[in-house]
mmCIF file of C-alpha atoms in Angstrom:
data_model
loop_
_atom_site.group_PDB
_atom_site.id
_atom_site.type_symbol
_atom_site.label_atom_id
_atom_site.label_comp_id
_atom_site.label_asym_id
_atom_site.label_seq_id
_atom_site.Cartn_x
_atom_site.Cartn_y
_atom_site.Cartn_z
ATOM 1 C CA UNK A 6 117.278 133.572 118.180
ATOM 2 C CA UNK A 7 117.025 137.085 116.694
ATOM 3 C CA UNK A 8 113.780 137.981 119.249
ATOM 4 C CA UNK A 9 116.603 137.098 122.267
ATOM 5 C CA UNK A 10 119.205 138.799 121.202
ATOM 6 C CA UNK A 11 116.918 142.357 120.294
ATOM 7 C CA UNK A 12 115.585 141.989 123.498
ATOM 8 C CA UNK A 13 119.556 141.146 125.336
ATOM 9 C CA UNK A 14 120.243 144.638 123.179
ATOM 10 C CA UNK A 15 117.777 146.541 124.628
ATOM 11 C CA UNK A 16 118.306 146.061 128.048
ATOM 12 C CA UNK A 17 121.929 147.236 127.176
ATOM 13 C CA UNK A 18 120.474 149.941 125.816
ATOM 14 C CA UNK A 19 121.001 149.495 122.058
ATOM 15 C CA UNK A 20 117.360 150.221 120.236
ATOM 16 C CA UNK A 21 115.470 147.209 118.184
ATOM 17 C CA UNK A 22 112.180 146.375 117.482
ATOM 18 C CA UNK A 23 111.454 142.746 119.760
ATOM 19 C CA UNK A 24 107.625 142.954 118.162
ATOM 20 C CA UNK A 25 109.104 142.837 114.442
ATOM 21 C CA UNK A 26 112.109 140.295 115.472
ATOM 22 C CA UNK A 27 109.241 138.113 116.794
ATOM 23 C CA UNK A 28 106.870 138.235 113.621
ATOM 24 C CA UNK A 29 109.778 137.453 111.361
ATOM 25 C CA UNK A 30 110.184 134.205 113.531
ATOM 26 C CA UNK A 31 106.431 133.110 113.330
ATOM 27 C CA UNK A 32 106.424 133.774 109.435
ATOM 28 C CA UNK A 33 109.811 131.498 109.276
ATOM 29 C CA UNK A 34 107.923 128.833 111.087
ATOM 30 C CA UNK A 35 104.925 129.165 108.833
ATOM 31 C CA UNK A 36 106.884 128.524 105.915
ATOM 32 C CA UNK A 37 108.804 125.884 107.290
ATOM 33 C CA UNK A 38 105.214 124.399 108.285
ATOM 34 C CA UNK A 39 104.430 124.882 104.668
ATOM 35 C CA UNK A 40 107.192 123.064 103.356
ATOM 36 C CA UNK A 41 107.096 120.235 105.487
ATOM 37 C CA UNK A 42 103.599 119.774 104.269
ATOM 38 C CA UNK A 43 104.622 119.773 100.564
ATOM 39 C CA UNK A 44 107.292 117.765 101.044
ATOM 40 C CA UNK A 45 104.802 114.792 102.814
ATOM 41 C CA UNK A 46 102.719 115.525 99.938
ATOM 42 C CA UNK A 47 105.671 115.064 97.348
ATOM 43 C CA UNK A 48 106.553 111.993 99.445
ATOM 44 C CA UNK A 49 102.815 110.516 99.675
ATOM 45 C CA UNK A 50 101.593 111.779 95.981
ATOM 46 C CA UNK A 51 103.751 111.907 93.131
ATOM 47 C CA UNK A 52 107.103 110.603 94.670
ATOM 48 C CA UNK A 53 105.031 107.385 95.508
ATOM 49 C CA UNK A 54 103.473 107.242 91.938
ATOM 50 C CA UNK A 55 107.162 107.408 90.532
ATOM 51 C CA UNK A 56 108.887 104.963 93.053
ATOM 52 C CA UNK A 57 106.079 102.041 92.656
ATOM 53 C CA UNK A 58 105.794 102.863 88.741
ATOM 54 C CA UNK A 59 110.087 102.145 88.753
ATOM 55 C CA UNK A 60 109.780 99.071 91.649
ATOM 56 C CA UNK A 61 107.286 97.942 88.727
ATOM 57 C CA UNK A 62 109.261 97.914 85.697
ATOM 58 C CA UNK A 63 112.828 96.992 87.300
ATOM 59 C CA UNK A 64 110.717 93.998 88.704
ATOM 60 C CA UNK A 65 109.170 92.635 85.175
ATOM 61 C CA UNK A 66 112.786 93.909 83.722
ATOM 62 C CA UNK A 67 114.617 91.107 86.571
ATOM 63 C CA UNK A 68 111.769 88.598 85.654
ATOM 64 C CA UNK A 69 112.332 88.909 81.601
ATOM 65 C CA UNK A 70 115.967 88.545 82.299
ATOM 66 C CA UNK A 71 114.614 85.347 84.600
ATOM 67 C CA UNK A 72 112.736 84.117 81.671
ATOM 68 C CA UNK A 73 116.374 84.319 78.854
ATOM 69 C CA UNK A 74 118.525 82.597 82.081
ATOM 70 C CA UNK A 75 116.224 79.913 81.973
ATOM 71 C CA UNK A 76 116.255 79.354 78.177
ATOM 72 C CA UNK A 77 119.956 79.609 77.940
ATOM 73 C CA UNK A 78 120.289 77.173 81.445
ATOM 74 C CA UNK A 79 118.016 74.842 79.507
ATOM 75 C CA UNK A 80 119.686 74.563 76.355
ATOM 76 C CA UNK A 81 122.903 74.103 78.046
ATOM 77 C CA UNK A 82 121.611 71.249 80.583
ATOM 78 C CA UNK A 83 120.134 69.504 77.053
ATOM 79 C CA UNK A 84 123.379 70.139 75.170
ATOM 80 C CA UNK A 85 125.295 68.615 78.385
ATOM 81 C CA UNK A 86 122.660 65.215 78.177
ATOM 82 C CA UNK A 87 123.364 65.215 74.049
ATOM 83 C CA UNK A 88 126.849 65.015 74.476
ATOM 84 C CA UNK A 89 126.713 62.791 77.631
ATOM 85 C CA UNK A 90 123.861 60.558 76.275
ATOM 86 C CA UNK A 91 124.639 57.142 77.445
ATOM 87 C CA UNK A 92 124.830 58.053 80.998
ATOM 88 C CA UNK A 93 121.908 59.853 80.881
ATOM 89 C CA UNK A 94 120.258 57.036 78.967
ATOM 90 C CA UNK A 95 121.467 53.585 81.792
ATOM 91 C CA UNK A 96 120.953 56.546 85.094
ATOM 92 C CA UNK A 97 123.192 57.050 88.044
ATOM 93 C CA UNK A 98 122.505 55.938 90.947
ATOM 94 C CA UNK A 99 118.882 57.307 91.960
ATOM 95 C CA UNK A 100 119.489 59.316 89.250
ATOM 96 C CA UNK A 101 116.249 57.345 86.750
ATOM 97 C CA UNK A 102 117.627 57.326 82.832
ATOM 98 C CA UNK A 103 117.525 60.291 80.082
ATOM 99 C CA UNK A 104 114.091 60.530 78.998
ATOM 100 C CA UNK A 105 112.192 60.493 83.018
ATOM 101 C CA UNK A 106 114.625 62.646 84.576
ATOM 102 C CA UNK A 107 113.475 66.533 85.048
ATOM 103 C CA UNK A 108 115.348 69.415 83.789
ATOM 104 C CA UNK A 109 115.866 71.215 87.252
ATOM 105 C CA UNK A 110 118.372 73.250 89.757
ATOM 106 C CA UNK A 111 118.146 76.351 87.614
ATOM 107 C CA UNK A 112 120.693 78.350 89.482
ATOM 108 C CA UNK A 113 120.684 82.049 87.452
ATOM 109 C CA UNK A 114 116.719 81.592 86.853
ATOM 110 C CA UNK A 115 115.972 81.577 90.502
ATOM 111 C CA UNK A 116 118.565 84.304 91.720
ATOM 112 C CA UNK A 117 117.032 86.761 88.938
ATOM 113 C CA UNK A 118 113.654 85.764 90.486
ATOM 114 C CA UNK A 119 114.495 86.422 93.764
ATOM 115 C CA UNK A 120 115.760 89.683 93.052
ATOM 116 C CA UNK A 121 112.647 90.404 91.026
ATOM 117 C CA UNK A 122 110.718 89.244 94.226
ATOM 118 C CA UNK A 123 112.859 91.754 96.662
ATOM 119 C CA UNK A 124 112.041 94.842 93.770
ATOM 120 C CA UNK A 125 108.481 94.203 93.951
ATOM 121 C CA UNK A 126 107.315 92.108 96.922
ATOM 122 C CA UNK A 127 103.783 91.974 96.134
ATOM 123 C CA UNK A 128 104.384 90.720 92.700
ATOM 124 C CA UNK A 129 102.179 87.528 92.605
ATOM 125 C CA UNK A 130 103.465 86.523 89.401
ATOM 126 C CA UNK A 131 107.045 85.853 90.913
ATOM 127 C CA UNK A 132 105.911 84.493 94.033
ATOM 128 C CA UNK A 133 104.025 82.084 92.079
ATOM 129 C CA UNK A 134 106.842 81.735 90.147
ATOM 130 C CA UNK A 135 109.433 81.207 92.862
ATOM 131 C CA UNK A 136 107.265 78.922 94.712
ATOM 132 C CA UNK A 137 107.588 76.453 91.283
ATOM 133 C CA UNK A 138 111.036 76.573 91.243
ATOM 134 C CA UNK A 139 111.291 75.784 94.652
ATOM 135 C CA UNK A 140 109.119 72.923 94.337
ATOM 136 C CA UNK A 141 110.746 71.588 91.313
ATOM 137 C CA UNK A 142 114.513 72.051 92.985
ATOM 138 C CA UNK A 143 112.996 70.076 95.561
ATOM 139 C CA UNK A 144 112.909 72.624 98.602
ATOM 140 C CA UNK A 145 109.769 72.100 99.867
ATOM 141 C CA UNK A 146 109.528 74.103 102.905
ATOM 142 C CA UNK A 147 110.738 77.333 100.763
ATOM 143 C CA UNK A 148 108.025 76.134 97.906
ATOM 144 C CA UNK A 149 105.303 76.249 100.925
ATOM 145 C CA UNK A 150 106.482 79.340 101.921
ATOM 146 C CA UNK A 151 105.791 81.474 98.915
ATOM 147 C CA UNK A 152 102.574 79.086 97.373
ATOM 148 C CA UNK A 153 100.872 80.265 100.858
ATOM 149 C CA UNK A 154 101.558 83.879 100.121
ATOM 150 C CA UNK A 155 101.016 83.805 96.439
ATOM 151 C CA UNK A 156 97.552 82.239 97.379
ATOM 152 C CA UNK A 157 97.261 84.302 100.186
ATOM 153 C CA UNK A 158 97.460 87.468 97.815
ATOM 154 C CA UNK A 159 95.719 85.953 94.783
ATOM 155 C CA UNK A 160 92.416 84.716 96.701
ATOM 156 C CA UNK A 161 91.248 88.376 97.219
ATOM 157 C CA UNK A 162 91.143 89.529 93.457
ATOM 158 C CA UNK A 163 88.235 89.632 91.436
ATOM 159 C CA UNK A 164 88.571 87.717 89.084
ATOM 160 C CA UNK A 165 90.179 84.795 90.291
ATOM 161 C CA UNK A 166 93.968 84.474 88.868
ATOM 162 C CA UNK A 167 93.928 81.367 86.272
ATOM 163 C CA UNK A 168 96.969 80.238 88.048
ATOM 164 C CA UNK A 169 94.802 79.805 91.155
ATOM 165 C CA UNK A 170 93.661 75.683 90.613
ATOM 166 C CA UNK A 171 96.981 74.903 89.681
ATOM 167 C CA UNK A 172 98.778 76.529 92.574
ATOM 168 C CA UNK A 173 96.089 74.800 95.311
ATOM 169 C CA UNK A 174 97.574 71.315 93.309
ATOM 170 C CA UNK A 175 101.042 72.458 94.254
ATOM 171 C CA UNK A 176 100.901 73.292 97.627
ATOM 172 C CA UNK A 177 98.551 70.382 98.032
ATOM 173 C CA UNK A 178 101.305 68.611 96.678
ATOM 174 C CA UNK A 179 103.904 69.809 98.629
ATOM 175 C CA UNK A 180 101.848 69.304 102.108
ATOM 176 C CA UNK A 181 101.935 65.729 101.132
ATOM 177 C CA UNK A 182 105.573 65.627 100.162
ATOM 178 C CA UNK A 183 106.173 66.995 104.017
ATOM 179 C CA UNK A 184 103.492 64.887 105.331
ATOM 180 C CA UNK A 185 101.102 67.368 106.770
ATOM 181 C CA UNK A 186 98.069 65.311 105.583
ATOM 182 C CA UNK A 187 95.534 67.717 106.974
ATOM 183 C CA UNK A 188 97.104 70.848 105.072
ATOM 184 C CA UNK A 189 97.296 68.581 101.626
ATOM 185 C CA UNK A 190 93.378 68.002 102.208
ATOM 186 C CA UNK A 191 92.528 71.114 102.854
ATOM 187 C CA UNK A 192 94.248 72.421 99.930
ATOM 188 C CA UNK A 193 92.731 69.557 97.559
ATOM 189 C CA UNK A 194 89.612 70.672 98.918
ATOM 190 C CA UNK A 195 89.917 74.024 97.829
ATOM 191 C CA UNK A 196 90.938 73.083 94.335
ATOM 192 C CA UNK A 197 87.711 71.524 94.073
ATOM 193 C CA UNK A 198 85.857 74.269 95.295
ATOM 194 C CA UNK A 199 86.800 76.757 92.396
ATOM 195 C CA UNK A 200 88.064 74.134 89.700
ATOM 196 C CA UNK A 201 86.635 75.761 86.254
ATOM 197 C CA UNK A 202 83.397 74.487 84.441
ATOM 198 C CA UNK A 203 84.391 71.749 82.824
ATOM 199 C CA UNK A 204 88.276 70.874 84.560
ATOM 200 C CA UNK A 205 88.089 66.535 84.568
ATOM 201 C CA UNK A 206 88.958 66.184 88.696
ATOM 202 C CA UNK A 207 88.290 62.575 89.094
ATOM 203 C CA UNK A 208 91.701 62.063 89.888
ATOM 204 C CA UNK A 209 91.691 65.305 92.308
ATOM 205 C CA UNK A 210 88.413 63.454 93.782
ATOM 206 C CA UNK A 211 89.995 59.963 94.452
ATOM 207 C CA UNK A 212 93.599 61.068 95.651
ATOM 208 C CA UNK A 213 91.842 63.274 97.941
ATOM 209 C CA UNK A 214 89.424 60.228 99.235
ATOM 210 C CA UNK A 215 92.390 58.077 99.578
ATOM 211 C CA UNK A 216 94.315 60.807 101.582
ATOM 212 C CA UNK A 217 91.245 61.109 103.539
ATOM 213 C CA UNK A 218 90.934 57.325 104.021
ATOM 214 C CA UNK A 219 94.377 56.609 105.022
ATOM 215 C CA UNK A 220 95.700 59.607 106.979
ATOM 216 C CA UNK A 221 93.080 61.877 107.803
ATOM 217 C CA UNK A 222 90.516 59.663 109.374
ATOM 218 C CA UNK A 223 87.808 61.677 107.969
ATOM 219 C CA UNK A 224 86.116 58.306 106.749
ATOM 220 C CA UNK A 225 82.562 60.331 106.148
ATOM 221 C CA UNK A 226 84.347 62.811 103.580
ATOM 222 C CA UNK A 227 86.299 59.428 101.766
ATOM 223 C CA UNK A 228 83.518 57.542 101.701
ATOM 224 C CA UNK A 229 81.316 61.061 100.138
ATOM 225 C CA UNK A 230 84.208 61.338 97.439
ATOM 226 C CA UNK A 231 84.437 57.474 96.668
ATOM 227 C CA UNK A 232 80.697 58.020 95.397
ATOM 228 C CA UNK A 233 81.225 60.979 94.022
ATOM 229 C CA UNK A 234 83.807 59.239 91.960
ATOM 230 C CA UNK A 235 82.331 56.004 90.826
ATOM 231 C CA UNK A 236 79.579 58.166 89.850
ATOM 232 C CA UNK A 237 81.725 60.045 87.429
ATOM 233 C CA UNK A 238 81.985 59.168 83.717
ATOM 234 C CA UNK A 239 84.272 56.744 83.037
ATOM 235 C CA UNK A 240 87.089 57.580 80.561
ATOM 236 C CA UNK A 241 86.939 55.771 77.614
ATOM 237 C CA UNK A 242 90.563 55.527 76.673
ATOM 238 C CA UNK A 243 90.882 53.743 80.657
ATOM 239 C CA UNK A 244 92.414 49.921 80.424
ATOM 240 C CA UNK A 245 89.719 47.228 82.019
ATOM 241 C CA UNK A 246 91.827 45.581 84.417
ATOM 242 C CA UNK A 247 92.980 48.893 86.338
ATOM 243 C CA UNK A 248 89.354 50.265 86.006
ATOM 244 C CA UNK A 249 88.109 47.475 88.047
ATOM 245 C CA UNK A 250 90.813 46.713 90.115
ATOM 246 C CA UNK A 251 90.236 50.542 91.225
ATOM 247 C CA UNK A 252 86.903 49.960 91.332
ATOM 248 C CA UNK A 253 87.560 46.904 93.749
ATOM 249 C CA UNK A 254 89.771 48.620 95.741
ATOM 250 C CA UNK A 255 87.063 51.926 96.510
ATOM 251 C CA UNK A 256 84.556 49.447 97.128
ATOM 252 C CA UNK A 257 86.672 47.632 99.624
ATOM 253 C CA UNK A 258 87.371 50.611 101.481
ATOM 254 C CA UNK A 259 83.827 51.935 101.342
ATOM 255 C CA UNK A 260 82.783 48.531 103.206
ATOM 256 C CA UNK A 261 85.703 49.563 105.958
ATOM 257 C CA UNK A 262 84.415 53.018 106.822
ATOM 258 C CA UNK A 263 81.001 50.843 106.923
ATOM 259 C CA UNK A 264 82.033 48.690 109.094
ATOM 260 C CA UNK A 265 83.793 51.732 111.127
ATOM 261 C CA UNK A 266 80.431 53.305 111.897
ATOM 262 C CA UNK A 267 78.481 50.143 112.635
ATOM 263 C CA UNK A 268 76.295 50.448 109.157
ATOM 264 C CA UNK A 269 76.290 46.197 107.953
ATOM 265 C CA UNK A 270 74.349 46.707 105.081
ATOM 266 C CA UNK A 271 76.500 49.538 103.697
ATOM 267 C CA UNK A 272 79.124 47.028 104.097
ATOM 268 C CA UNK A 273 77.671 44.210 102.818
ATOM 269 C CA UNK A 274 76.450 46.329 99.593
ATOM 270 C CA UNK A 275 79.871 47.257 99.190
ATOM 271 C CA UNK A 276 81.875 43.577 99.367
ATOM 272 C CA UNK A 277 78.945 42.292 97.277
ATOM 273 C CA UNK A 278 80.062 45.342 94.369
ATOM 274 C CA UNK A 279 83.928 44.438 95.295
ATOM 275 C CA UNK A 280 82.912 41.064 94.667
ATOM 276 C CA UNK A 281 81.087 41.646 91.323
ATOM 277 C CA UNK A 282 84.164 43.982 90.094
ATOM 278 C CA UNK A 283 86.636 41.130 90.754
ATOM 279 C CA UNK A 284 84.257 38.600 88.710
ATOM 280 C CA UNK A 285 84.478 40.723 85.806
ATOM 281 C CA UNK A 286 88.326 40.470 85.902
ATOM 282 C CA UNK A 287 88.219 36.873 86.412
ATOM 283 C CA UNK A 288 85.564 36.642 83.468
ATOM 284 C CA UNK A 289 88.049 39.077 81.157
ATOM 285 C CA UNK A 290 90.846 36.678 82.125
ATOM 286 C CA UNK A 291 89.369 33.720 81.591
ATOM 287 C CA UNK A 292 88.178 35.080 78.170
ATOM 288 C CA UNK A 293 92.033 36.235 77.101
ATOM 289 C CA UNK A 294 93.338 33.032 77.904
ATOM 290 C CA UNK A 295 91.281 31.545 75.542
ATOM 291 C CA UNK A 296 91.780 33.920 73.132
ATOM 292 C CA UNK A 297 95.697 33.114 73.781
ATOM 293 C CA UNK A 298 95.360 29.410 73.487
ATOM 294 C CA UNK A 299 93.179 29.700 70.367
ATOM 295 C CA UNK A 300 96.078 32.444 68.882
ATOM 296 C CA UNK A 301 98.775 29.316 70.070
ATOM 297 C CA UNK A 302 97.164 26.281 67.691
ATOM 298 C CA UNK A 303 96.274 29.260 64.799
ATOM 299 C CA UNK A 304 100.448 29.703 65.255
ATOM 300 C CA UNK A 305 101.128 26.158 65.341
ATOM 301 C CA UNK A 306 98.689 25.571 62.204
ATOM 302 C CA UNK A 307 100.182 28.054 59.960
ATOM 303 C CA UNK A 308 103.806 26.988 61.041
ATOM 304 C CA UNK A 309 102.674 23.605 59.749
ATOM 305 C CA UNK A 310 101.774 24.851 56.479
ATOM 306 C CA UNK A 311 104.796 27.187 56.227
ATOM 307 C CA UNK A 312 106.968 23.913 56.455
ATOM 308 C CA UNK A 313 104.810 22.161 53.701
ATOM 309 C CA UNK A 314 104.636 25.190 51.377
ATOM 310 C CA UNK A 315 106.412 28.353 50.909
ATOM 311 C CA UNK A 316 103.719 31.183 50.684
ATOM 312 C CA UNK A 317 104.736 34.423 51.516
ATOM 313 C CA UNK A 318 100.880 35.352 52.732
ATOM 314 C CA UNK A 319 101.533 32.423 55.141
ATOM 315 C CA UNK A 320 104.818 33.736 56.194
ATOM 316 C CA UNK A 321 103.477 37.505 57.180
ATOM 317 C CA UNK A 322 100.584 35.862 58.585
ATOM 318 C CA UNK A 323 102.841 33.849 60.525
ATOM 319 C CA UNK A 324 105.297 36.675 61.542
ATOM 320 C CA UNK A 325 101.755 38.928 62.522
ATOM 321 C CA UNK A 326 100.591 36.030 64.518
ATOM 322 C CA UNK A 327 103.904 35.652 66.462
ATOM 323 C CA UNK A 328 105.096 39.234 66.751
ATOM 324 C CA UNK A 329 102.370 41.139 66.922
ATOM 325 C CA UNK A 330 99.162 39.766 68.051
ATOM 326 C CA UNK A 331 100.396 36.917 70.168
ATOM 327 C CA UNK A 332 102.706 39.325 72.348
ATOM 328 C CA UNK A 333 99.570 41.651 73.221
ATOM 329 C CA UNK A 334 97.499 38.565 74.245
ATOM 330 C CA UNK A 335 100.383 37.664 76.784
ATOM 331 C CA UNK A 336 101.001 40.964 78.290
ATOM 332 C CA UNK A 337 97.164 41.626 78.738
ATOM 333 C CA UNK A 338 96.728 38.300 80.381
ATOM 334 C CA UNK A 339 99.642 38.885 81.971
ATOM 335 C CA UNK A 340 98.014 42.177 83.461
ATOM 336 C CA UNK A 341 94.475 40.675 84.525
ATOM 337 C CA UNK A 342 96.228 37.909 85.730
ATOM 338 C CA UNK A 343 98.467 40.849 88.254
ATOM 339 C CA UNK A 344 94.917 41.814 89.297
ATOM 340 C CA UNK A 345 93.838 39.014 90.230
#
């Protein structure tokens, strides 16, 4: 105000110099220019730098902390099943016995993870993180939440997180849990599309044909993934009965979406393979029960001698023959027989 008051002066007739009074003002506003600039470079440059260098390490600081909660939660939720071990072992209610039910509700683990998530938003590692805890507490909708941002995030990067197949499983997962069928297929479908070299996804392949089959309608894209399956290598280690009786089952739902779209001799081709998968059960049966009935007379044989003559290589014979080999000829038949 110093230019006003020189010129209120003068006309009072006090002297002062209004030009000088008005040059200090504009070199006052330079400098205050000036340091508005450098202080929106300080803000934009290295005040930036320091504040996402310190959101960076209090984040992975919170998460580390995460990491010891968890440990300590999951040695004390292990100590408490130890000393409580027949309850755990019988179950409560839904609550299935000792050695099926989860370690979960991780109360400290997640509240140091969600304060590493609010330090560092755009952390993918604890969205991915949170997202699993969410999904293992059973909170589905929260779980969905942060897998869609976590993929979201992680899509974009070059290359691909290694996370990134297993968290398209999860939210696939978790679509299905909350019954949005279309959701769970698209994210299957996405798994498949960037599943490493070498990642065995027959099971991905057939759950996804199935979901496609029975909720989606998209009977084309079941019926594409049924072949793409039986196709597949079979797995060596896989028991006969369910391999066919899975094989049975595809078949019989590749002759429905045939017979869905008008095509007979796709159907037909398909019972007639149904039909061929079931007759090797019924062969395999048949063949065990023999097997079973000739195991019963080599039992009743060797029981015979055992009550003529002590022998004590007729006695383990006799003890292999009823507790061992005889009990695995049952509960096979037993399984074909289920099958049939």
């Amino acid at each position: 105000k110093q230019e006003d008051v020189i010129a209120a002066n003068r006309l009072r007739g006090i002297p002062g110099d209004v030009t000088a009074a008005r040059r200090t003002l504009e070199e006052m506003s330079a400098r205050m220019e000036e340091l508005r600039r450098e202080l929106e470079r300080i803000r934009t440059g290295a005040y930036r730098e320091y504040r996402e260098q310190t959101r960076t390490e209090d984040g992975d600081l919170l998460y580390q902390m995460a990491l010891l909660a968890r440990e300590l939660e999951t040695q004390n939720k292990e100590r408490f099943r130890r000393e409580n071990r027949r309850l755990y072992e019988r179950g409560v209610g839904e609550q299935p016995g000792m050695d099926r039910t989860p370690l979960r509700e991780f109360a400290g683990y997640r509240r140091l993870l969600e304060l590493a998530h609010e330090t560092d938003p755009q952390n993918l590692r604890y969205l991915n993180a949170l997202a699993e805890e969410y999904s293992r507490s059973r909170r589905p909708q929260r779980a969905i939440a942060f897998q869609e941002r976590y993929l979201s995030g992680a899509a974009t990067l070059q290359p691909a997180p290694l996370e990134l197949p297993e968290a398209y499983l999860r939210l696939a997962g978790l679509y299905t849990e909350t019954r949005n069928y279309l959701k769970a297929a698209n994210a299957y479908e996405s798994f498949l599309g960037i599943a490493p070299a070498g990642t065995d996804i027959s099971a991905v392949t057939l759950q996804l044909a199935d979901l496609h089959f029975l909720r989606t309608g998209r009977l084309e894209r079941s019926a594409e993934l049924y072949r793409v399956y039986l196709g597949g290598p079979a797995a060596p280690e896989r028991d006969f009965a369910e391999e066919r009786s899975e094989r049975f089952r595809i078949q019989v739902n590749l002759a429905a979406v045939a017979r869905r779209t008008q095509r007979s001799e796709a159907e037909a081709e398909a019972l007639a393979a149904a039909r061929a998968a079931f007759g090797e059960i019924e062969v395999e049966h048949n063949r065990v029960v023999q097997a079973r009935r000739e195991l019963d007379r080599q039992v009743l044989e060797v029981k015979r001698e055992i009550l003529n003559r002590e022998d004590p290589e007729l006695q383990r014979r006799y003890y292999r023959l009823q507790r061992v080999e005889l009990p695995e000829l049952r509960a096979r038949e037993a399984k074909l027989r289920s099958r049939l």
